[in-house]
PDB file of C-alpha atoms in Angstrom:
ATOM      1  CA  MET A   1       0.000   0.000   0.000  1.00 72.00           C
ATOM      2  CA  PRO A   2       1.516   3.363  -1.018  1.00 85.00           C
ATOM      3  CA  LYS A   3       2.265   5.963   1.613  1.00 93.00           C
ATOM      4  CA  PRO A   4      -0.114   8.924   1.884  1.00 97.00           C
ATOM      5  CA  LEU A   5       0.838  11.799  -0.390  1.00 98.00           C
ATOM      6  CA  ILE A   6       0.924  15.016   1.627  1.00 98.00           C
ATOM      7  CA  LEU A   7       1.006  18.547   0.212  1.00 98.00           C
ATOM      8  CA  VAL A   8       2.647  21.135   2.476  1.00 98.00           C
ATOM      9  CA  SER A   9       2.152  24.880   2.038  1.00 98.00           C
ATOM     10  CA  ASN A  10       2.126  27.993   4.221  1.00 97.00           C
ATOM     11  CA  ASP A  11       1.918  31.786   4.200  1.00 95.00           C
ATOM     12  CA  ASP A  12       5.237  32.675   5.868  1.00 94.00           C
ATOM     13  CA  GLY A  13       7.226  31.607   2.830  1.00 95.00           C
ATOM     14  CA  ILE A  14       9.161  28.520   1.844  1.00 96.00           C
ATOM     15  CA  THR A  15      12.210  29.417   3.975  1.00 95.00           C
ATOM     16  CA  SER A  16      10.302  29.884   7.252  1.00 95.00           C
ATOM     17  CA  ILE A  17      11.066  27.934  10.417  1.00 95.00           C
ATOM     18  CA  GLY A  18       7.492  26.705  10.730  1.00 96.00           C
ATOM     19  CA  ILE A  19       7.360  25.002   7.346  1.00 97.00           C
ATOM     20  CA  ARG A  20      10.645  23.226   8.067  1.00 97.00           C
ATOM     21  CA  VAL A  21       9.161  21.809  11.252  1.00 97.00           C
ATOM     22  CA  LEU A  22       5.979  20.777   9.437  1.00 98.00           C
ATOM     23  CA  VAL A  23       7.880  19.075   6.620  1.00 98.00           C
ATOM     24  CA  SER A  24      10.007  17.115   9.101  1.00 97.00           C
ATOM     25  CA  VAL A  25       6.890  15.787  10.842  1.00 98.00           C
ATOM     26  CA  MET A  26       5.048  14.982   7.603  1.00 98.00           C
ATOM     27  CA  LYS A  27       8.021  12.967   6.341  1.00 97.00           C
ATOM     28  CA  LYS A  28       7.332  10.498   9.149  1.00 97.00           C
ATOM     29  CA  LEU A  29       3.776   9.997   7.902  1.00 97.00           C
ATOM     30  CA  GLY A  30       3.969   9.930   4.121  1.00 97.00           C
ATOM     31  CA  ASP A  31       5.504  11.186   0.905  1.00 97.00           C
ATOM     32  CA  VAL A  32       5.765  14.971   0.940  1.00 98.00           C
ATOM     33  CA  VAL A  33       5.508  17.635  -1.753  1.00 98.00           C
ATOM     34  CA  VAL A  34       5.960  21.320  -0.898  1.00 98.00           C
ATOM     35  CA  VAL A  35       4.412  24.191  -2.840  1.00 98.00           C
ATOM     36  CA  ALA A  36       4.759  27.429  -0.893  1.00 97.00           C
ATOM     37  CA  PRO A  37       5.099  31.176  -1.499  1.00 97.00           C
ATOM     38  CA  ASP A  38       8.547  32.543  -2.288  1.00 94.00           C
ATOM     39  CA  SER A  39       8.030  35.353   0.247  1.00 93.00           C
ATOM     40  CA  PRO A  40       5.772  36.059   3.258  1.00 90.00           C
ATOM     41  CA  GLN A  41       2.056  36.304   2.447  1.00 87.00           C
ATOM     42  CA  SER A  42       0.581  36.859   5.914  1.00 85.00           C
ATOM     43  CA  GLY A  43      -2.856  38.485   6.027  1.00 85.00           C
ATOM     44  CA  MET A  44      -3.601  37.692   2.385  1.00 84.00           C
ATOM     45  CA  GLY A  45      -6.773  35.815   3.257  1.00 89.00           C
ATOM     46  CA  HIS A  46      -8.080  33.854   0.265  1.00 93.00           C
ATOM     47  CA  ALA A  47      -6.580  36.166  -2.355  1.00 93.00           C
ATOM     48  CA  ILE A  48      -5.605  34.694  -5.723  1.00 94.00           C
ATOM     49  CA  THR A  49      -3.451  36.096  -8.511  1.00 93.00           C
ATOM     50  CA  ILE A  50      -5.442  37.454 -11.463  1.00 94.00           C
ATOM     51  CA  GLY A  51      -4.099  39.530 -14.341  1.00 92.00           C
ATOM     52  CA  GLU A  52      -0.470  39.101 -13.314  1.00 93.00           C
ATOM     53  CA  THR A  53       2.214  36.538 -14.020  1.00 95.00           C
ATOM     54  CA  LEU A  54       2.320  33.578 -11.659  1.00 96.00           C
ATOM     55  CA  ARG A  55       5.723  31.955 -11.351  1.00 96.00           C
ATOM     56  CA  LEU A  56       6.703  28.518 -10.069  1.00 97.00           C
ATOM     57  CA  GLU A  57      10.281  27.352  -9.553  1.00 97.00           C
ATOM     58  CA  GLU A  58      11.721  24.177  -8.114  1.00 96.00           C
ATOM     59  CA  GLU A  59      13.530  24.633  -4.805  1.00 95.00           C
ATOM     60  CA  TYR A  60      16.097  22.354  -3.154  1.00 94.00           C
ATOM     61  CA  ILE A  61      16.036  23.265   0.540  1.00 94.00           C
ATOM     62  CA  PHE A  62      14.327  20.152   1.966  1.00 94.00           C
ATOM     63  CA  GLU A  63      16.193  16.863   2.011  1.00 92.00           C
ATOM     64  CA  ASP A  64      14.498  14.140  -0.055  1.00 92.00           C
ATOM     65  CA  VAL A  65      11.433  16.325  -0.659  1.00 96.00           C
ATOM     66  CA  LYS A  66      10.197  17.719  -3.967  1.00 96.00           C
ATOM     67  CA  ALA A  67       9.603  21.417  -3.370  1.00 98.00           C
ATOM     68  CA  TYR A  68       8.473  24.440  -5.372  1.00 98.00           C
ATOM     69  CA  LYS A  69       8.297  28.140  -4.587  1.00 97.00           C
ATOM     70  CA  SER A  70       5.622  30.325  -6.154  1.00 97.00           C
ATOM     71  CA  SER A  71       5.238  34.057  -6.616  1.00 96.00           C
ATOM     72  CA  GLY A  72       1.573  33.632  -5.715  1.00 96.00           C
ATOM     73  CA  THR A  73      -0.558  33.513  -2.593  1.00 96.00           C
ATOM     74  CA  PRO A  74      -1.159  30.437  -0.415  1.00 97.00           C
ATOM     75  CA  ALA A  75      -4.409  29.739  -2.290  1.00 97.00           C
ATOM     76  CA  ASP A  76      -2.492  30.030  -5.575  1.00 97.00           C
ATOM     77  CA  CYS A  77       0.009  27.474  -4.284  1.00 97.00           C
ATOM     78  CA  VAL A  78      -2.696  24.888  -3.631  1.00 98.00           C
ATOM     79  CA  LYS A  79      -4.224  25.515  -7.055  1.00 97.00           C
ATOM     80  CA  LEU A  80      -0.827  25.141  -8.752  1.00 97.00           C
ATOM     81  CA  ALA A  81      -0.187  21.957  -6.809  1.00 97.00           C
ATOM     82  CA  LYS A  82      -3.479  20.423  -7.903  1.00 96.00           C
ATOM     83  CA  HIS A  83      -3.404  21.443 -11.546  1.00 96.00           C
ATOM     84  CA  TYR A  84       0.307  21.209 -12.299  1.00 95.00           C
ATOM     85  CA  VAL A  85       2.682  19.784  -9.695  1.00 97.00           C
ATOM     86  CA  MET A  86       0.401  16.925  -8.577  1.00 96.00           C
ATOM     87  CA  LYS A  87      -1.773  16.551 -11.651  1.00 95.00           C
ATOM     88  CA  ASP A  88      -0.969  12.844 -11.993  1.00 95.00           C
ATOM     89  CA  ARG A  89      -1.832  12.019  -8.399  1.00 95.00           C
ATOM     90  CA  GLY A  90      -3.711  14.346  -6.080  1.00 95.00           C
ATOM     91  CA  PRO A  91      -2.758  14.673  -2.415  1.00 97.00           C
ATOM     92  CA  ASP A  92      -4.303  12.519   0.281  1.00 97.00           C
ATOM     93  CA  LEU A  93      -3.887  15.395   2.728  1.00 98.00           C
ATOM     94  CA  ILE A  94      -3.068  19.105   2.629  1.00 98.00           C
ATOM     95  CA  VAL A  95      -1.343  20.772   5.592  1.00 98.00           C
ATOM     96  CA  SER A  96      -0.459  24.439   5.944  1.00 98.00           C
ATOM     97  CA  GLY A  97       1.881  26.165   8.400  1.00 93.00           C
ATOM     98  CA  ILE A  98       3.195  26.036  10.949  1.00 97.00           C
ATOM     99  CA  ASN A  99       2.246  29.706  11.047  1.00 96.00           C
ATOM    100  CA  HIS A 100       4.391  32.053  13.116  1.00 94.00           C
ATOM    101  CA  GLY A 101       1.570  33.686  15.119  1.00 94.00           C
ATOM    102  CA  SER A 102      -2.018  33.097  16.173  1.00 94.00           C
ATOM    103  CA  ASN A 103      -4.906  32.324  13.823  1.00 95.00           C
ATOM    104  CA  THR A 104      -7.555  32.052  16.513  1.00 95.00           C
ATOM    105  CA  SER A 105     -10.938  33.756  16.524  1.00 94.00           C
ATOM    106  CA  ILE A 106     -11.572  36.342  13.784  1.00 91.00           C
ATOM    107  CA  SER A 107      -7.984  36.079  12.523  1.00 92.00           C
ATOM    108  CA  VAL A 108      -8.995  32.978  10.572  1.00 93.00           C
ATOM    109  CA  LEU A 109     -10.695  35.247   8.019  1.00 93.00           C
ATOM    110  CA  TYR A 110      -7.461  37.108   7.264  1.00 92.00           C
ATOM    111  CA  SER A 111      -5.159  34.103   7.484  1.00 94.00           C
ATOM    112  CA  GLY A 112      -3.115  33.024   4.499  1.00 95.00           C
ATOM    113  CA  THR A 113      -2.283  29.844   6.388  1.00 97.00           C
ATOM    114  CA  MET A 114      -5.935  28.896   6.631  1.00 97.00           C
ATOM    115  CA  SER A 115      -6.662  29.985   3.060  1.00 97.00           C
ATOM    116  CA  ALA A 116      -4.410  27.171   1.843  1.00 97.00           C
ATOM    117  CA  ALA A 117      -6.286  24.703   4.053  1.00 98.00           C
ATOM    118  CA  ILE A 118      -9.712  26.043   3.022  1.00 97.00           C
ATOM    119  CA  GLU A 119      -8.682  25.872  -0.647  1.00 97.00           C
ATOM    120  CA  GLY A 120      -7.831  22.222  -0.066  1.00 97.00           C
ATOM    121  CA  ALA A 121     -11.222  21.599   1.522  1.00 97.00           C
ATOM    122  CA  MET A 122     -12.920  23.294  -1.439  1.00 96.00           C
ATOM    123  CA  GLU A 123     -11.167  20.810  -3.717  1.00 95.00           C
ATOM    124  CA  GLY A 124     -12.329  17.886  -1.573  1.00 95.00           C
ATOM    125  CA  TYR A 125      -9.063  17.100   0.214  1.00 97.00           C
ATOM    126  CA  PRO A 126      -8.709  16.619   3.987  1.00 97.00           C
ATOM    127  CA  SER A 127      -6.912  19.779   5.097  1.00 98.00           C
ATOM    128  CA  ILE A 128      -5.354  21.234   8.245  1.00 98.00           C
ATOM    129  CA  GLY A 129      -3.903  24.645   9.064  1.00 98.00           C
ATOM    130  CA  PHE A 130      -1.398  24.756  11.949  1.00 98.00           C
ATOM    131  CA  SER A 131      -0.406  27.917  13.852  1.00 98.00           C
ATOM    132  CA  LEU A 132       1.761  28.680  16.881  1.00 97.00           C
ATOM    133  CA  CYS A 133       0.438  31.533  19.040  1.00 96.00           C
ATOM    134  CA  ASP A 134       3.832  33.160  19.474  1.00 94.00           C
ATOM    135  CA  TYR A 135       4.980  36.172  17.452  1.00 89.00           C
ATOM    136  CA  SER A 136       8.493  36.260  18.883  1.00 84.00           C
ATOM    137  CA  SER A 137      11.309  36.078  16.340  1.00 79.00           C
ATOM    138  CA  LYS A 138      12.808  33.402  18.590  1.00 86.00           C
ATOM    139  CA  ALA A 139       9.608  31.372  18.992  1.00 91.00           C
ATOM    140  CA  ASP A 140      10.212  27.750  20.023  1.00 94.00           C
ATOM    141  CA  PHE A 141       8.318  25.193  17.881  1.00 96.00           C
ATOM    142  CA  SER A 142       9.725  22.076  19.578  1.00 94.00           C
ATOM    143  CA  HIS A 143       6.753  21.455  21.878  1.00 96.00           C
ATOM    144  CA  VAL A 144       4.222  21.238  19.019  1.00 97.00           C
ATOM    145  CA  GLU A 145       5.789  18.504  16.892  1.00 97.00           C
ATOM    146  CA  GLU A 146       4.231  15.544  18.732  1.00 97.00           C
ATOM    147  CA  TRP A 147       0.807  17.210  18.588  1.00 98.00           C
ATOM    148  CA  VAL A 148       1.100  17.932  14.868  1.00 98.00           C
ATOM    149  CA  GLU A 149       1.884  14.263  14.308  1.00 98.00           C
ATOM    150  CA  LYS A 150      -0.975  13.024  16.513  1.00 98.00           C
ATOM    151  CA  ILE A 151      -3.573  15.303  14.922  1.00 98.00           C
ATOM    152  CA  THR A 152      -2.410  14.494  11.396  1.00 98.00           C
ATOM    153  CA  LYS A 153      -2.577  10.761  12.092  1.00 98.00           C
ATOM    154  CA  GLN A 154      -6.163  11.115  13.277  1.00 97.00           C
ATOM    155  CA  VAL A 155      -7.130  12.868  10.040  1.00 98.00           C
ATOM    156  CA  LEU A 156      -5.296  10.329   7.867  1.00 97.00           C
ATOM    157  CA  ASP A 157      -6.930   7.430   9.732  1.00 96.00           C
ATOM    158  CA  ASN A 158     -10.451   8.830  10.084  1.00 96.00           C
ATOM    159  CA  GLY A 159     -10.854  11.299   7.239  1.00 94.00           C
ATOM    160  CA  MET A 160     -12.687  14.614   7.457  1.00 94.00           C
ATOM    161  CA  PRO A 161     -16.276  15.755   6.908  1.00 94.00           C
ATOM    162  CA  LYS A 162     -16.790  17.070   3.390  1.00 93.00           C
ATOM    163  CA  GLY A 163     -15.898  20.735   2.930  1.00 94.00           C
ATOM    164  CA  VAL A 164     -14.245  21.087   6.337  1.00 97.00           C
ATOM    165  CA  ALA A 165     -10.702  22.174   7.211  1.00 98.00           C
ATOM    166  CA  LEU A 166      -9.244  22.143  10.707  1.00 98.00           C
ATOM    167  CA  ASN A 167      -7.847  25.343  12.205  1.00 98.00           C
ATOM    168  CA  VAL A 168      -5.296  24.141  14.770  1.00 98.00           C
ATOM    169  CA  ASN A 169      -3.603  26.603  17.133  1.00 98.00           C
ATOM    170  CA  PHE A 170      -0.867  25.803  19.647  1.00 98.00           C
ATOM    171  CA  PRO A 171      -0.098  27.791  22.809  1.00 97.00           C
ATOM    172  CA  PRO A 172       3.416  29.186  23.119  1.00 96.00           C
ATOM    173  CA  LYS A 173       5.953  27.058  24.939  1.00 94.00           C
ATOM    174  CA  GLN A 174       5.605  27.338  28.709  1.00 92.00           C
ATOM    175  CA  ASN A 175       7.136  25.766  31.793  1.00 91.00           C
ATOM    176  CA  GLU A 176       4.330  23.201  31.947  1.00 94.00           C
ATOM    177  CA  GLN A 177       3.520  20.775  29.143  1.00 94.00           C
ATOM    178  CA  ILE A 178       0.503  21.286  26.888  1.00 96.00           C
ATOM    179  CA  ARG A 179      -2.539  20.023  28.803  1.00 96.00           C
ATOM    180  CA  GLY A 180      -4.320  18.370  25.868  1.00 96.00           C
ATOM    181  CA  VAL A 181      -6.585  19.123  22.914  1.00 97.00           C
ATOM    182  CA  LYS A 182      -9.947  20.920  22.784  1.00 97.00           C
ATOM    183  CA  ILE A 183     -12.363  20.775  19.852  1.00 98.00           C
ATOM    184  CA  CYS A 184     -13.660  24.347  19.960  1.00 96.00           C
ATOM    185  CA  ARG A 185     -15.775  26.984  18.367  1.00 97.00           C
ATOM    186  CA  GLN A 186     -14.334  30.251  17.128  1.00 94.00           C
ATOM    187  CA  ALA A 187     -14.281  32.841  19.910  1.00 94.00           C
ATOM    188  CA  GLU A 188     -16.274  36.066  19.649  1.00 92.00           C
ATOM    189  CA  ALA A 189     -13.328  38.436  19.536  1.00 88.00           C
ATOM    190  CA  LYS A 190     -11.978  41.067  17.174  1.00 87.00           C
ATOM    191  CA  TRP A 191      -9.261  43.589  16.524  1.00 82.00           C
ATOM    192  CA  GLN A 192     -10.120  47.128  17.596  1.00 83.00           C
ATOM    193  CA  GLU A 193      -8.177  48.832  14.850  1.00 85.00           C
ATOM    194  CA  GLU A 194      -6.527  52.196  14.638  1.00 87.00           C
ATOM    195  CA  PHE A 195      -4.703  53.847  11.755  1.00 90.00           C
ATOM    196  CA  ASP A 196      -1.669  55.830  12.799  1.00 91.00           C
ATOM    197  CA  GLU A 197      -1.192  58.737  10.404  1.00 93.00           C
ATOM    198  CA  ARG A 198       2.464  59.402   9.651  1.00 94.00           C
ATOM    199  CA  ARG A 199       4.728  61.250   7.227  1.00 96.00           C
ATOM    200  CA  ASP A 200       7.540  59.772   5.178  1.00 95.00           C
ATOM    201  CA  PRO A 201      10.926  61.578   4.736  1.00 95.00           C
ATOM    202  CA  ASN A 202       9.457  63.429   1.739  1.00 95.00           C
ATOM    203  CA  GLY A 203       6.537  64.715   3.798  1.00 94.00           C
ATOM    204  CA  ARG A 204       3.973  62.498   2.114  1.00 96.00           C
ATOM    205  CA  ARG A 205       1.216  61.102   4.306  1.00 96.00           C
ATOM    206  CA  TYR A 206       0.868  57.393   4.946  1.00 95.00           C
ATOM    207  CA  PHE A 207      -1.000  55.187   7.425  1.00 93.00           C
ATOM    208  CA  TRP A 208       0.152  52.352   9.677  1.00 91.00           C
ATOM    209  CA  LEU A 209      -2.409  49.831  10.889  1.00 87.00           C
ATOM    210  CA  ALA A 210      -2.356  49.309  14.651  1.00 84.00           C
ATOM    211  CA  GLY A 211      -4.785  48.327  17.379  1.00 82.00           C
ATOM    212  CA  ASN A 212      -5.523  45.848  20.123  1.00 85.00           C
ATOM    213  CA  PHE A 213      -7.099  42.405  20.169  1.00 83.00           C
ATOM    214  CA  VAL A 214     -10.199  42.273  22.392  1.00 84.00           C
ATOM    215  CA  ASN A 215     -11.907  39.054  23.470  1.00 86.00           C
ATOM    216  CA  PHE A 216     -15.608  39.543  24.277  1.00 88.00           C
ATOM    217  CA  ASP A 217     -16.215  35.826  24.771  1.00 86.00           C
ATOM    218  CA  LYS A 218     -16.651  34.555  28.340  1.00 91.00           C
ATOM    219  CA  GLY A 219     -17.259  30.932  27.350  1.00 92.00           C
ATOM    220  CA  GLU A 220     -14.941  28.022  28.014  1.00 93.00           C
ATOM    221  CA  ASP A 221     -15.641  26.201  24.748  1.00 95.00           C
ATOM    222  CA  ASN A 222     -13.796  28.523  22.363  1.00 96.00           C
ATOM    223  CA  ASP A 223     -10.298  28.687  20.910  1.00 96.00           C
ATOM    224  CA  GLU A 224      -9.177  31.740  22.873  1.00 96.00           C
ATOM    225  CA  TRP A 225     -10.016  30.026  26.181  1.00 97.00           C
ATOM    226  CA  ALA A 226      -8.221  26.861  25.097  1.00 97.00           C
ATOM    227  CA  ILE A 227      -5.006  28.699  24.195  1.00 97.00           C
ATOM    228  CA  ALA A 228      -5.111  30.816  27.368  1.00 96.00           C
ATOM    229  CA  ASN A 229      -5.370  27.608  29.403  1.00 97.00           C
ATOM    230  CA  ASN A 230      -2.508  25.853  27.595  1.00 97.00           C
ATOM    231  CA  TYR A 231      -4.578  23.546  25.391  1.00 98.00           C
ATOM    232  CA  VAL A 232      -4.300  22.940  21.666  1.00 98.00           C
ATOM    233  CA  SER A 233      -7.412  24.399  20.026  1.00 98.00           C
ATOM    234  CA  ILE A 234      -9.011  22.742  17.001  1.00 98.00           C
ATOM    235  CA  VAL A 235     -11.813  24.600  15.219  1.00 98.00           C
ATOM    236  CA  PRO A 236     -13.494  22.836  12.273  1.00 98.00           C
ATOM    237  CA  CYS A 237     -13.999  25.500   9.558  1.00 97.00           C
ATOM    238  CA  GLN A 238     -16.059  25.555   6.371  1.00 95.00           C
ATOM    239  CA  TYR A 239     -16.011  27.657   3.229  1.00 95.00           C
ATOM    240  CA  ASP A 240     -19.815  27.960   3.107  1.00 93.00           C
ATOM    241  CA  LEU A 241     -20.333  31.412   4.659  1.00 92.00           C
ATOM    242  CA  THR A 242     -24.128  31.255   4.441  1.00 94.00           C
ATOM    243  CA  ALA A 243     -25.746  32.335   7.719  1.00 94.00           C
ATOM    244  CA  HIS A 244     -28.243  29.465   7.602  1.00 93.00           C
ATOM    245  CA  HIS A 245     -29.876  30.482  10.886  1.00 92.00           C
ATOM    246  CA  ALA A 246     -30.742  33.896   9.419  1.00 96.00           C
ATOM    247  CA  ILE A 247     -32.658  32.703   6.338  1.00 96.00           C
ATOM    248  CA  ASN A 248     -35.960  32.004   8.116  1.00 94.00           C
ATOM    249  CA  GLN A 249     -35.616  35.138  10.251  1.00 95.00           C
ATOM    250  CA  ILE A 250     -35.159  37.415   7.232  1.00 95.00           C
ATOM    251  CA  ASN A 251     -38.048  35.710   5.399  1.00 94.00           C
ATOM    252  CA  LYS A 252     -40.205  36.325   8.479  1.00 94.00           C
ATOM    253  CA  ASP A 253     -39.207  39.931   9.212  1.00 95.00           C
ATOM    254  CA  TRP A 254     -39.009  41.555   5.782  1.00 94.00           C
ATOM    255  CA  ASP A 255     -42.017  43.170   4.127  1.00 92.00           C
ATOM    256  CA  TRP A 256     -42.117  41.140   0.950  1.00 91.00           C
ATOM    257  CA  GLU A 257     -44.933  43.278  -0.491  1.00 89.00           C
ATOM    258  CA  GLU A 258     -42.248  45.870  -1.270  1.00 89.00           C
ATOM    259  CA  PHE A 259     -40.694  43.476  -3.803  1.00 89.00           C
ATOM    260  CA  LYS A 260     -43.852  42.614  -5.730  1.00 85.00           C
ATOM    261  CA  ARG A 261     -44.515  44.112  -9.153  1.00 80.00           C
TER     262      ARG A 261
END
């Protein structure tokens, strides 16, 4: 029986620490192919390249692993992998990360890491996005490797619901070991943004996005609570953004006579 074929991508770029850790773990579980951006693409969300050239070059930075760098976004990388790099045999699993920084709560909507995983789910592949909630340039990834392997094995062995990708976040390394895993919902939290108005050396105005992250959620079943209490959070995500619960409410509340001719 052939080994699982695993596609690895990310949004921090093909030379990042996180993708090296992820590749090393995936090599224990299957045959690995890497298609990742040639430079950081954080905050790109599910952007794709349209109307511009999209480049793809083979890279030789991972031992015994076929790897390519792309000028495109994380979503572009998954598309290129499916339609070109892996056209003869599609992946059995797509993993993205390990992102250098949190993708909990509302951040999932802006995340390039999760866009690669969601793109995989859209194409029908089991997909996982991994992130470490530590923005330090010296962040330690060593404590997450065993959990990445355990979670990936579960997905390979048990599959995934159709159209679902897992958003997995790890707490930063602490004195105590990670306490376990929580299957969570996305916390009700957001960035309270500010734009700092500045001037460049030529006197021209520009803006710098700043702000603070605020968690409004008091529950103990969400990803922010899990990370704060030293658990791995796993949030199943879907690309269907329909607010199904609102359909009947809108049909009930609106004055539909206004729309009749």
